[in-house]
PDB file of N, CA, C and O in Angstrom:
ATOM      1  N   UNK V 743      94.944 160.345 124.973  1.00 84.00           N
ATOM      2  CA  UNK V 743      94.023 160.738 124.182  1.00 84.00           C
ATOM      3  C   UNK V 743      93.144 159.680 123.358  1.00 84.00           C
ATOM      4  O   UNK V 743      93.735 159.335 122.959  1.00 84.00           O
ATOM      5  N   UNK V 744      91.779 160.220 123.345  1.00 87.00           N
ATOM      6  CA  UNK V 744      91.486 158.683 121.676  1.00 87.00           C
ATOM      7  C   UNK V 744      90.060 160.133 120.837  1.00 87.00           C
ATOM      8  O   UNK V 744      89.974 161.337 121.552  1.00 87.00           O
ATOM      9  N   UNK V 745      90.622 159.780 120.008  1.00 90.00           N
ATOM     10  CA  UNK V 745      90.434 160.428 119.073  1.00 90.00           C
ATOM     11  C   UNK V 745      88.656 159.934 118.436  1.00 90.00           C
ATOM     12  O   UNK V 745      89.767 158.762 117.767  1.00 90.00           O
ATOM     13  N   UNK V 746      87.602 160.478 117.525  1.00 90.00           N
ATOM     14  CA  UNK V 746      86.772 159.078 117.406  1.00 90.00           C
ATOM     15  C   UNK V 746      86.398 160.270 115.487  1.00 90.00           C
ATOM     16  O   UNK V 746      85.597 161.335 116.817  1.00 90.00           O
ATOM     17  N   UNK V 747      85.952 159.690 114.814  1.00 93.00           N
ATOM     18  CA  UNK V 747      85.836 160.420 113.725  1.00 93.00           C
ATOM     19  C   UNK V 747      84.406 159.580 113.011  1.00 93.00           C
ATOM     20  O   UNK V 747      84.472 158.311 113.198  1.00 93.00           O
ATOM     21  N   UNK V 748      83.866 160.034 113.451  1.00 93.00           N
ATOM     22  CA  UNK V 748      82.279 159.612 113.021  1.00 93.00           C
ATOM     23  C   UNK V 748      81.629 160.789 111.535  1.00 93.00           C
ATOM     24  O   UNK V 748      81.038 161.178 110.932  1.00 93.00           O
ATOM     25  N   UNK V 749      82.444 159.452 110.174  1.00 92.00           N
ATOM     26  CA  UNK V 749      81.294 159.378 108.916  1.00 92.00           C
ATOM     27  C   UNK V 749      79.866 159.632 108.725  1.00 92.00           C
ATOM     28  O   UNK V 749      79.663 158.569 108.524  1.00 92.00           O
ATOM     29  N   UNK V 750      79.067 161.334 108.673  1.00 90.00           N
ATOM     30  CA  UNK V 750      78.073 160.357 108.794  1.00 90.00           C
ATOM     31  C   UNK V 750      77.949 161.576 107.516  1.00 90.00           C
ATOM     32  O   UNK V 750      76.866 162.614 107.784  1.00 90.00           O
ATOM     33  N   UNK V 751      78.156 161.337 106.466  1.00 86.00           N
ATOM     34  CA  UNK V 751      78.391 162.246 104.942  1.00 86.00           C
ATOM     35  C   UNK V 751      77.510 161.271 103.684  1.00 86.00           C
ATOM     36  O   UNK V 751      76.980 162.186 103.045  1.00 86.00           O
ATOM     37  N   UNK V 752      77.082 160.315 103.931  1.00 80.00           N
ATOM     38  CA  UNK V 752      76.998 159.015 102.524  1.00 80.00           C
ATOM     39  C   UNK V 752      75.415 159.353 102.099  1.00 80.00           C
ATOM     40  O   UNK V 752      74.517 159.928 102.765  1.00 80.00           O
ATOM     41  N   UNK V 753      75.199 159.163 101.099  1.00 78.00           N
ATOM     42  CA  UNK V 753      73.914 159.124  99.968  1.00 78.00           C
ATOM     43  C   UNK V 753      73.024 158.218 100.247  1.00 78.00           C
ATOM     44  O   UNK V 753      71.821 158.970  99.611  1.00 78.00           O
ATOM     45  N   UNK V 754      73.658 156.830 100.924  1.00 80.00           N
ATOM     46  CA  UNK V 754      72.976 155.927 100.913  1.00 80.00           C
ATOM     47  C   UNK V 754      71.824 155.699  99.694  1.00 80.00           C
ATOM     48  O   UNK V 754      70.600 155.014  99.485  1.00 80.00           O
ATOM     49  N   UNK V 755      72.483 155.700  98.957  1.00 82.00           N
ATOM     50  CA  UNK V 755      72.017 155.081  97.491  1.00 82.00           C
ATOM     51  C   UNK V 755      71.328 153.589  97.621  1.00 82.00           C
ATOM     52  O   UNK V 755      70.181 153.740  97.088  1.00 82.00           O
ATOM     53  N   UNK V 756      72.078 152.824  97.376  1.00 88.00           N
ATOM     54  CA  UNK V 756      71.376 151.067  97.714  1.00 88.00           C
ATOM     55  C   UNK V 756      70.288 151.172  99.513  1.00 88.00           C
ATOM     56  O   UNK V 756      69.527 150.570  98.721  1.00 88.00           O
ATOM     57  N   UNK V 757      70.017 152.338  99.707  1.00 86.00           N
ATOM     58  CA  UNK V 757      69.160 152.175 100.692  1.00 86.00           C
ATOM     59  C   UNK V 757      67.843 152.263 100.012  1.00 86.00           C
ATOM     60  O   UNK V 757      66.426 152.661 100.882  1.00 86.00           O
ATOM     61  N   UNK V 758      67.953 153.455  99.276  1.00 85.00           N
ATOM     62  CA  UNK V 758      67.022 153.832  98.854  1.00 85.00           C
ATOM     63  C   UNK V 758      66.349 155.101  99.224  1.00 85.00           C
ATOM     64  O   UNK V 758      65.354 155.797  98.634  1.00 85.00           O
ATOM     65  N   UNK V 759      66.669 155.489 100.606  1.00 87.00           N
ATOM     66  CA  UNK V 759      66.481 156.728 101.024  1.00 87.00           C
ATOM     67  C   UNK V 759      67.417 157.204 102.056  1.00 87.00           C
ATOM     68  O   UNK V 759      68.812 156.426 102.203  1.00 87.00           O
ATOM     69  N   UNK V 760      67.842 158.446 102.273  1.00 89.00           N
ATOM     70  CA  UNK V 760      68.796 159.098 103.130  1.00 89.00           C
ATOM     71  C   UNK V 760      68.977 158.197 104.614  1.00 89.00           C
ATOM     72  O   UNK V 760      67.640 158.308 105.646  1.00 89.00           O
ATOM     73  N   UNK V 761      70.014 156.519 104.890  1.00 90.00           N
ATOM     74  CA  UNK V 761      69.190 156.180 106.321  1.00 90.00           C
ATOM     75  C   UNK V 761      69.935 156.978 107.398  1.00 90.00           C
ATOM     76  O   UNK V 761      69.108 156.525 108.372  1.00 90.00           O
ATOM     77  N   UNK V 762      70.571 157.915 107.270  1.00 93.00           N
ATOM     78  CA  UNK V 762      71.075 158.958 108.089  1.00 93.00           C
ATOM     79  C   UNK V 762      69.816 159.191 108.446  1.00 93.00           C
ATOM     80  O   UNK V 762      69.911 159.626 109.735  1.00 93.00           O
ATOM     81  N   UNK V 763      68.761 159.483 108.221  1.00 94.00           N
ATOM     82  CA  UNK V 763      67.894 160.473 108.739  1.00 94.00           C
ATOM     83  C   UNK V 763      66.383 159.562 108.713  1.00 94.00           C
ATOM     84  O   UNK V 763      65.237 159.616 109.330  1.00 94.00           O
ATOM     85  N   UNK V 764      66.995 158.564 108.927  1.00 93.00           N
ATOM     86  CA  UNK V 764      65.601 157.186 108.905  1.00 93.00           C
ATOM     87  C   UNK V 764      65.478 157.255 110.801  1.00 93.00           C
ATOM     88  O   UNK V 764      66.111 156.978 111.247  1.00 93.00           O
ATOM     89  N   UNK V 765      64.328 157.259 110.870  1.00 95.00           N
ATOM     90  CA  UNK V 765      63.221 157.324 112.546  1.00 95.00           C
ATOM     91  C   UNK V 765      63.565 155.307 112.577  1.00 95.00           C
ATOM     92  O   UNK V 765      63.196 154.888 112.137  1.00 95.00           O
ATOM     93  N   UNK V 766      64.005 155.471 113.462  1.00 95.00           N
ATOM     94  CA  UNK V 766      63.926 154.915 114.210  1.00 95.00           C
ATOM     95  C   UNK V 766      63.342 154.947 116.048  1.00 95.00           C
ATOM     96  O   UNK V 766      64.357 155.870 116.595  1.00 95.00           O
ATOM     97  N   UNK V 767      62.750 154.850 116.323  1.00 96.00           N
ATOM     98  CA  UNK V 767      61.802 154.716 117.569  1.00 96.00           C
ATOM     99  C   UNK V 767      62.235 156.423 117.555  1.00 96.00           C
ATOM    100  O   UNK V 767      62.237 157.563 118.667  1.00 96.00           O
ATOM    101  N   UNK V 768      61.647 156.787 116.860  1.00 96.00           N
ATOM    102  CA  UNK V 768      61.087 158.692 116.804  1.00 96.00           C
ATOM    103  C   UNK V 768      62.856 159.147 116.885  1.00 96.00           C
ATOM    104  O   UNK V 768      61.964 160.484 116.334  1.00 96.00           O
ATOM    105  N   UNK V 769      63.699 158.142 116.671  1.00 96.00           N
ATOM    106  CA  UNK V 769      64.890 159.279 116.274  1.00 96.00           C
ATOM    107  C   UNK V 769      65.873 159.424 115.076  1.00 96.00           C
ATOM    108  O   UNK V 769      65.716 157.976 115.082  1.00 96.00           O
ATOM    109  N   UNK V 770      65.978 160.438 114.507  1.00 95.00           N
ATOM    110  CA  UNK V 770      67.153 159.569 113.226  1.00 95.00           C
ATOM    111  C   UNK V 770      68.447 158.901 113.474  1.00 95.00           C
ATOM    112  O   UNK V 770      68.299 158.489 115.243  1.00 95.00           O
ATOM    113  N   UNK V 771      68.754 157.791 112.477  1.00 94.00           N
ATOM    114  CA  UNK V 771      69.683 157.001 113.154  1.00 94.00           C
ATOM    115  C   UNK V 771      70.914 157.119 113.399  1.00 94.00           C
ATOM    116  O   UNK V 771      71.463 157.334 114.295  1.00 94.00           O
ATOM    117  N   UNK V 772      70.871 159.099 112.697  1.00 95.00           N
ATOM    118  CA  UNK V 772      72.315 159.759 113.038  1.00 95.00           C
ATOM    119  C   UNK V 772      72.276 159.999 114.074  1.00 95.00           C
ATOM    120  O   UNK V 772      73.727 160.046 115.577  1.00 95.00           O
ATOM    121  N   UNK V 773      71.475 160.896 114.852  1.00 95.00           N
ATOM    122  CA  UNK V 773      70.951 160.561 116.664  1.00 95.00           C
ATOM    123  C   UNK V 773      71.619 159.104 116.812  1.00 95.00           C
ATOM    124  O   UNK V 773      71.615 159.748 118.700  1.00 95.00           O
ATOM    125  N   UNK V 774      70.809 158.157 117.081  1.00 95.00           N
ATOM    126  CA  UNK V 774      71.016 156.867 117.767  1.00 95.00           C
ATOM    127  C   UNK V 774      73.102 156.502 117.947  1.00 95.00           C
ATOM    128  O   UNK V 774      73.437 156.386 119.323  1.00 95.00           O
ATOM    129  N   UNK V 775      73.845 156.755 116.773  1.00 93.00           N
ATOM    130  CA  UNK V 775      75.149 156.552 116.820  1.00 93.00           C
ATOM    131  C   UNK V 775      76.108 157.476 117.784  1.00 93.00           C
ATOM    132  O   UNK V 775      76.229 157.490 118.712  1.00 93.00           O
ATOM    133  N   UNK V 776      75.644 158.921 117.287  1.00 93.00           N
ATOM    134  CA  UNK V 776      75.995 160.539 117.742  1.00 93.00           C
ATOM    135  C   UNK V 776      75.790 160.134 119.363  1.00 93.00           C
ATOM    136  O   UNK V 776      76.866 160.221 120.349  1.00 93.00           O
ATOM    137  N   UNK V 777      74.492 160.055 120.066  1.00 93.00           N
ATOM    138  CA  UNK V 777      74.721 159.755 121.266  1.00 93.00           C
ATOM    139  C   UNK V 777      75.039 158.603 121.714  1.00 93.00           C
ATOM    140  O   UNK V 777      75.739 159.114 122.729  1.00 93.00           O
ATOM    141  N   UNK V 778      75.350 157.729 121.129  1.00 93.00           N
ATOM    142  CA  UNK V 778      76.192 156.605 122.189  1.00 93.00           C
ATOM    143  C   UNK V 778      77.532 156.991 121.999  1.00 93.00           C
ATOM    144  O   UNK V 778      77.977 156.163 122.843  1.00 93.00           O
ATOM    145  N   UNK V 779      77.868 157.408 120.784  1.00 92.00           N
ATOM    146  CA  UNK V 779      79.258 157.936 121.024  1.00 92.00           C
ATOM    147  C   UNK V 779      79.562 158.825 122.213  1.00 92.00           C
ATOM    148  O   UNK V 779      80.589 158.393 122.962  1.00 92.00           O
ATOM    149  N   UNK V 780      78.203 159.596 121.940  1.00 90.00           N
ATOM    150  CA  UNK V 780      79.088 160.616 123.357  1.00 90.00           C
ATOM    151  C   UNK V 780      79.322 159.696 124.901  1.00 90.00           C
ATOM    152  O   UNK V 780      79.541 160.319 125.876  1.00 90.00           O
ATOM    153  N   UNK V 781      77.838 159.300 124.444  1.00 90.00           N
ATOM    154  CA  UNK V 781      78.426 158.003 126.380  1.00 90.00           C
ATOM    155  C   UNK V 781      78.949 157.632 126.555  1.00 90.00           C
ATOM    156  O   UNK V 781      79.619 156.844 127.652  1.00 90.00           O
ATOM    157  N   UNK V 782      79.928 156.597 125.266  1.00 87.00           N
ATOM    158  CA  UNK V 782      80.632 156.207 125.129  1.00 87.00           C
ATOM    159  C   UNK V 782      82.385 157.516 125.770  1.00 87.00           C
ATOM    160  O   UNK V 782      83.033 156.691 126.439  1.00 87.00           O
ATOM    161  N   UNK V 783      82.115 158.139 125.156  1.00 87.00           N
ATOM    162  CA  UNK V 783      83.278 159.543 125.370  1.00 87.00           C
ATOM    163  C   UNK V 783      82.969 160.062 126.992  1.00 87.00           C
ATOM    164  O   UNK V 783      84.203 160.070 127.474  1.00 87.00           O
ATOM    165  N   UNK V 784      81.584 159.783 127.150  1.00 85.00           N
ATOM    166  CA  UNK V 784      81.466 160.063 128.561  1.00 85.00           C
ATOM    167  C   UNK V 784      82.231 159.289 129.833  1.00 85.00           C
ATOM    168  O   UNK V 784      82.204 159.497 131.029  1.00 85.00           O
ATOM    169  N   UNK V 785      81.767 158.102 128.894  1.00 83.00           N
ATOM    170  CA  UNK V 785      82.280 156.690 130.467  1.00 83.00           C
ATOM    171  C   UNK V 785      84.091 156.261 130.670  1.00 83.00           C
ATOM    172  O   UNK V 785      83.923 156.079 131.109  1.00 83.00           O
ATOM    173  N   UNK V 786      84.331 156.935 129.529  1.00 78.00           N
ATOM    174  CA  UNK V 786      85.832 156.579 129.253  1.00 78.00           C
ATOM    175  C   UNK V 786      86.726 157.717 130.411  1.00 78.00           C
ATOM    176  O   UNK V 786      86.739 158.748 130.424  1.00 78.00           O
ATOM    177  N   UNK V 787      87.658 157.157 130.832  1.00 74.00           N
ATOM    178  CA  UNK V 787      88.595 157.875 131.970  1.00 74.00           C
ATOM    179  C   UNK V 787      89.647 158.724 130.791  1.00 74.00           C
ATOM    180  O   UNK V 787      89.856 159.607 131.400  1.00 74.00           O
ATOM    181  N   UNK V 788      89.663 158.455 129.977  1.00 78.00           N
ATOM    182  CA  UNK V 788      90.725 159.097 128.797  1.00 78.00           C
ATOM    183  C   UNK V 788      89.820 160.428 128.367  1.00 78.00           C
ATOM    184  O   UNK V 788      88.380 160.336 127.788  1.00 78.00           O
ATOM    185  N   UNK V 789      90.549 161.700 127.706  1.00 86.00           N
ATOM    186  CA  UNK V 789      89.731 162.228 127.297  1.00 86.00           C
ATOM    187  C   UNK V 789      89.379 162.231 125.899  1.00 86.00           C
ATOM    188  O   UNK V 789      90.081 161.125 125.125  1.00 86.00           O
ATOM    189  N   UNK V 790      89.004 161.994 125.365  1.00 87.00           N
ATOM    190  CA  UNK V 790      88.012 161.658 124.166  1.00 87.00           C
ATOM    191  C   UNK V 790      87.538 162.761 123.327  1.00 87.00           C
ATOM    192  O   UNK V 790      86.571 163.615 123.514  1.00 87.00           O
ATOM    193  N   UNK V 791      87.567 162.929 122.090  1.00 89.00           N
ATOM    194  CA  UNK V 791      87.664 163.235 121.180  1.00 89.00           C
ATOM    195  C   UNK V 791      86.886 163.348 120.353  1.00 89.00           C
ATOM    196  O   UNK V 791      86.593 161.494 119.496  1.00 89.00           O
ATOM    197  N   UNK V 792      85.502 163.568 119.989  1.00 91.00           N
ATOM    198  CA  UNK V 792      84.550 163.029 118.367  1.00 91.00           C
ATOM    199  C   UNK V 792      84.786 164.586 117.571  1.00 91.00           C
ATOM    200  O   UNK V 792      84.469 165.345 117.476  1.00 91.00           O
ATOM    201  N   UNK V 793      84.912 164.050 116.557  1.00 93.00           N
ATOM    202  CA  UNK V 793      84.399 164.722 114.975  1.00 93.00           C
ATOM    203  C   UNK V 793      84.030 164.455 114.282  1.00 93.00           C
ATOM    204  O   UNK V 793      83.929 163.008 113.546  1.00 93.00           O
ATOM    205  N   UNK V 794      82.840 164.542 113.432  1.00 94.00           N
ATOM    206  CA  UNK V 794      81.564 164.686 112.633  1.00 94.00           C
ATOM    207  C   UNK V 794      82.110 164.788 111.776  1.00 94.00           C
ATOM    208  O   UNK V 794      81.786 165.924 111.217  1.00 94.00           O
ATOM    209  N   UNK V 795      82.027 164.482 110.273  1.00 95.00           N
ATOM    210  CA  UNK V 795      82.425 164.381 108.946  1.00 95.00           C
ATOM    211  C   UNK V 795      80.681 164.497 108.503  1.00 95.00           C
ATOM    212  O   UNK V 795      80.507 163.201 108.366  1.00 95.00           O
ATOM    213  N   UNK V 796      80.421 165.486 107.746  1.00 94.00           N
ATOM    214  CA  UNK V 796      78.761 165.550 107.597  1.00 94.00           C
ATOM    215  C   UNK V 796      78.776 166.376 106.482  1.00 94.00           C
ATOM    216  O   UNK V 796      79.749 167.603 106.274  1.00 94.00           O
ATOM    217  N   UNK V 797      77.720 165.893 105.231  1.00 93.00           N
ATOM    218  CA  UNK V 797      77.435 167.554 104.612  1.00 93.00           C
ATOM    219  C   UNK V 797      75.842 168.288 104.712  1.00 93.00           C
ATOM    220  O   UNK V 797      75.526 168.653 103.851  1.00 93.00           O
ATOM    221  N   UNK V 798      75.550 167.467 105.362  1.00 94.00           N
ATOM    222  CA  UNK V 798      73.924 167.903 106.313  1.00 94.00           C
ATOM    223  C   UNK V 798      74.325 168.746 107.060  1.00 94.00           C
ATOM    224  O   UNK V 798      74.178 168.756 107.861  1.00 94.00           O
ATOM    225  N   UNK V 799      73.601 170.313 106.815  1.00 94.00           N
ATOM    226  CA  UNK V 799      73.377 171.221 107.803  1.00 94.00           C
ATOM    227  C   UNK V 799      72.636 170.556 109.017  1.00 94.00           C
ATOM    228  O   UNK V 799      72.691 170.641 110.480  1.00 94.00           O
ATOM    229  N   UNK V 800      71.551 169.503 109.158  1.00 94.00           N
ATOM    230  CA  UNK V 800      70.542 169.444 109.880  1.00 94.00           C
ATOM    231  C   UNK V 800      71.437 168.388 111.524  1.00 94.00           C
ATOM    232  O   UNK V 800      71.506 168.700 111.836  1.00 94.00           O
ATOM    233  N   UNK V 801      72.550 167.792 111.068  1.00 94.00           N
ATOM    234  CA  UNK V 801      73.430 167.304 111.182  1.00 94.00           C
ATOM    235  C   UNK V 801      73.828 167.877 112.102  1.00 94.00           C
ATOM    236  O   UNK V 801      74.438 168.201 113.835  1.00 94.00           O
ATOM    237  N   UNK V 802      74.668 169.405 111.441  1.00 94.00           N
ATOM    238  CA  UNK V 802      75.714 170.344 112.187  1.00 94.00           C
ATOM    239  C   UNK V 802      74.937 170.558 112.862  1.00 94.00           C
ATOM    240  O   UNK V 802      75.552 171.355 114.011  1.00 94.00           O
ATOM    241  N   UNK V 803      73.852 171.221 112.870  1.00 94.00           N
ATOM    242  CA  UNK V 803      72.777 172.349 113.890  1.00 94.00           C
ATOM    243  C   UNK V 803      73.232 171.218 115.074  1.00 94.00           C
ATOM    244  O   UNK V 803      73.154 171.417 115.913  1.00 94.00           O
ATOM    245  N   UNK V 804      72.945 169.564 115.005  1.00 92.00           N
ATOM    246  CA  UNK V 804      72.463 169.465 116.138  1.00 92.00           C
ATOM    247  C   UNK V 804      73.702 168.844 116.735  1.00 92.00           C
ATOM    248  O   UNK V 804      73.839 169.476 117.886  1.00 92.00           O
ATOM    249  N   UNK V 805      75.197 169.319 116.396  1.00 92.00           N
ATOM    250  CA  UNK V 805      76.315 169.277 116.490  1.00 92.00           C
ATOM    251  C   UNK V 805      76.668 169.955 117.214  1.00 92.00           C
ATOM    252  O   UNK V 805      77.620 169.956 118.404  1.00 92.00           O
ATOM    253  N   UNK V 806      75.752 170.977 117.089  1.00 91.00           N
ATOM    254  CA  UNK V 806      76.718 172.500 117.692  1.00 91.00           C
ATOM    255  C   UNK V 806      75.905 172.632 118.377  1.00 91.00           C
ATOM    256  O   UNK V 806      76.078 173.293 119.809  1.00 91.00           O
ATOM    257  N   UNK V 807      74.432 172.496 118.870  1.00 90.00           N
ATOM    258  CA  UNK V 807      73.650 172.871 120.160  1.00 90.00           C
ATOM    259  C   UNK V 807      74.193 171.816 120.949  1.00 90.00           C
ATOM    260  O   UNK V 807      74.201 171.956 121.574  1.00 90.00           O
ATOM    261  N   UNK V 808      74.391 170.531 120.794  1.00 85.00           N
ATOM    262  CA  UNK V 808      74.708 169.796 121.941  1.00 85.00           C
ATOM    263  C   UNK V 808      76.337 170.516 122.383  1.00 85.00           C
ATOM    264  O   UNK V 808      76.462 169.662 123.350  1.00 85.00           O
ATOM    265  N   UNK V 809      77.531 170.696 121.625  1.00 75.00           N
ATOM    266  CA  UNK V 809      78.615 171.068 122.104  1.00 75.00           C
ATOM    267  C   UNK V 809      77.852 172.339 122.639  1.00 75.00           C
ATOM    268  O   UNK V 809      78.872 172.204 123.765  1.00 75.00           O
ATOM    269  N   UNK V 810      76.949 172.955 123.133  1.00 62.00           N
ATOM    270  CA  UNK V 810      77.121 173.595 123.264  1.00 62.00           C
ATOM    271  C   UNK V 810      76.333 173.854 125.044  1.00 62.00           C
ATOM    272  O   UNK V 810      75.773 174.421 126.103  1.00 62.00           O
ATOM    273  N   UNK V 811      76.263 172.377 125.290  1.00 50.00           N
ATOM    274  CA  UNK V 811      76.079 172.219 127.533  1.00 50.00           C
ATOM    275  C   UNK V 811      76.670 171.912 127.787  1.00 50.00           C
ATOM    276  O   UNK V 811      78.307 171.721 126.880  1.00 50.00           O
TER     277      UNK V 811
END
């Protein structure tokens, strides 16, 4: 069993804006990271759980949506 904890909760004060929602190629940064973690989990032969720690409703909504797939 592999357990991944994704800490998507910071305020990004030094960045100047919330980098979790900063768009790269039309997609927020948190989605780039989370989607890659999901790919890694799918490709592993061992059972893999991902826990997302966040204070943002938009990230939780996305996690709930992909959990239902």
